Amino acid sequence: MSDLPPCPACQSVYTYVDGNLFVCPECAHEWNGDEAQDGDDDKVIKDSVGNRLSDGDSVTVIKDLKVKGSSSVVKVGTKVKNIRLVDGDHDIDCKIDGIGAMKLKSQFVKKIN
């Protein structure tokens, strides 16, 4: 078995070396060996402008979002308090007043300081 590290982006074990970079054939992520060794195992989730998010943060929605299975819409500027970060495609669990429990993608929110 290969002693190459798995891809930090998708955890694929089919990585290979190209010059001084590691390459993942499944997601096309490239990284150098120092990043793979120094990086921590925690996934960093960032908002739409690159601010690091953490559990308990407050965010605002930056785009009108249709609620799947409903005629409701989460409007631009809606404030969401006390978010919880989770793994998956939608990486934020939250409760929105008037709508209820929802999952949001971090690319559609902006952190409130």
Coordinates of C-alpha atoms in Angstrom, one line a residue:
M1 CA 0.0 0.0 0.0
S2 CA 1.1 3.6 -0.7
D3 CA 2.5 5.7 2.2
L4 CA 1.2 8.9 0.6
P5 CA -1.2 11.0 2.7
P6 CA -4.9 11.1 1.8
C7 CA -6.3 14.2 0.1
P8 CA -7.1 16.9 2.7
A9 CA -10.0 18.1 0.6
C10 CA -11.9 14.9 -0.1
Q11 CA -10.0 12.2 1.9
S12 CA -9.3 10.2 -1.3
V13 CA -6.5 7.6 -0.9
Y14 CA -5.6 7.7 -4.6
T15 CA -3.1 10.6 -4.3
Y16 CA 0.1 10.8 -6.3
V17 CA 3.3 12.9 -6.4
D18 CA 3.8 15.4 -9.3
G19 CA 7.1 17.2 -8.9
N20 CA 7.0 18.6 -5.4
L21 CA 3.2 18.6 -5.0
F22 CA 0.7 15.9 -4.0
V23 CA -2.3 15.7 -6.4
C24 CA -5.7 14.1 -5.9
P25 CA -7.1 12.6 -9.1
E26 CA -10.7 12.6 -7.8
C27 CA -11.1 16.3 -6.9
A28 CA -7.9 17.8 -8.6
H29 CA -6.7 19.3 -5.3
E30 CA -3.0 20.0 -5.2
W31 CA -0.9 20.6 -2.0
N32 CA 2.7 20.4 -0.9
G33 CA 3.9 17.9 1.7
D34 CA 4.4 20.5 4.4
E35 CA 0.7 21.5 4.4
A36 CA -0.4 17.8 4.7
Q37 CA 1.8 17.3 7.8
D38 CA 1.2 20.7 9.5
G39 CA -2.6 20.9 8.9
D40 CA -4.9 19.9 11.7
D41 CA -7.7 17.4 11.2
D42 CA -10.5 20.0 11.9
K43 CA -12.3 21.3 8.8
V44 CA -12.3 25.1 8.6
I45 CA -15.6 26.6 7.6
K46 CA -15.6 30.1 6.2
D47 CA -18.4 32.5 5.3
S48 CA -18.8 34.2 2.0
V49 CA -16.1 36.8 2.6
G50 CA -13.5 34.4 4.2
N51 CA -14.2 34.9 7.9
R52 CA -13.7 31.7 9.9
L53 CA -17.0 30.5 11.5
S54 CA -17.4 28.6 14.7
D55 CA -20.2 27.3 16.8
G56 CA -22.3 30.0 18.5
D57 CA -21.5 32.7 16.0
S58 CA -24.2 35.0 14.6
V59 CA -24.5 35.5 10.8
T60 CA -26.6 37.3 8.3
V61 CA -28.0 35.9 5.0
I62 CA -26.5 37.6 1.9
K63 CA -29.0 36.3 -0.7
D64 CA -32.7 35.5 -0.8
L65 CA -32.9 31.7 -0.2
K66 CA -35.9 29.6 -1.2
V67 CA -37.0 27.1 1.5
K68 CA -37.2 23.7 -0.1
G69 CA -40.7 22.2 0.1
S70 CA -42.3 25.5 1.1
S71 CA -43.3 28.8 -0.4
S72 CA -41.3 30.7 2.2
V73 CA -38.2 32.7 1.5
V74 CA -35.3 33.6 3.8
K75 CA -34.7 37.3 2.9
V76 CA -31.4 39.1 2.5
G77 CA -30.2 40.5 5.8
T78 CA -32.0 37.9 8.0
K79 CA -30.0 37.5 11.2
V80 CA -29.3 34.0 12.4
K81 CA -28.0 33.6 16.0
N82 CA -26.2 30.7 17.7
I83 CA -25.3 28.7 14.6
R84 CA -23.9 25.1 14.9
L85 CA -21.4 23.8 12.4
V86 CA -21.9 20.3 11.0
D87 CA -20.3 18.1 8.3
G88 CA -22.0 17.8 4.9
D89 CA -23.1 19.9 2.0
H90 CA -25.1 22.3 4.1
D91 CA -22.6 23.0 6.9
I92 CA -24.6 25.2 9.2
D93 CA -27.5 24.1 11.4
C94 CA -29.6 26.9 12.8
K95 CA -33.1 28.2 13.8
I96 CA -34.6 31.1 11.9
D97 CA -37.4 33.1 13.5
G98 CA -40.7 32.5 11.7
I99 CA -39.3 29.6 9.7
G100 CA -37.8 27.1 12.2
A101 CA -34.9 24.7 12.0
M102 CA -32.8 25.0 8.8
K103 CA -29.6 24.0 7.3
L104 CA -27.6 26.6 5.4
K105 CA -24.5 26.7 3.2
S106 CA -21.7 28.9 4.6
Q107 CA -21.3 30.5 1.1
F108 CA -24.6 32.3 1.6
V109 CA -23.9 33.9 5.0
K110 CA -21.7 36.6 6.4
K111 CA -20.4 36.7 10.0
I112 CA -21.6 39.4 12.3
N113 CA -18.9 40.8 14.6

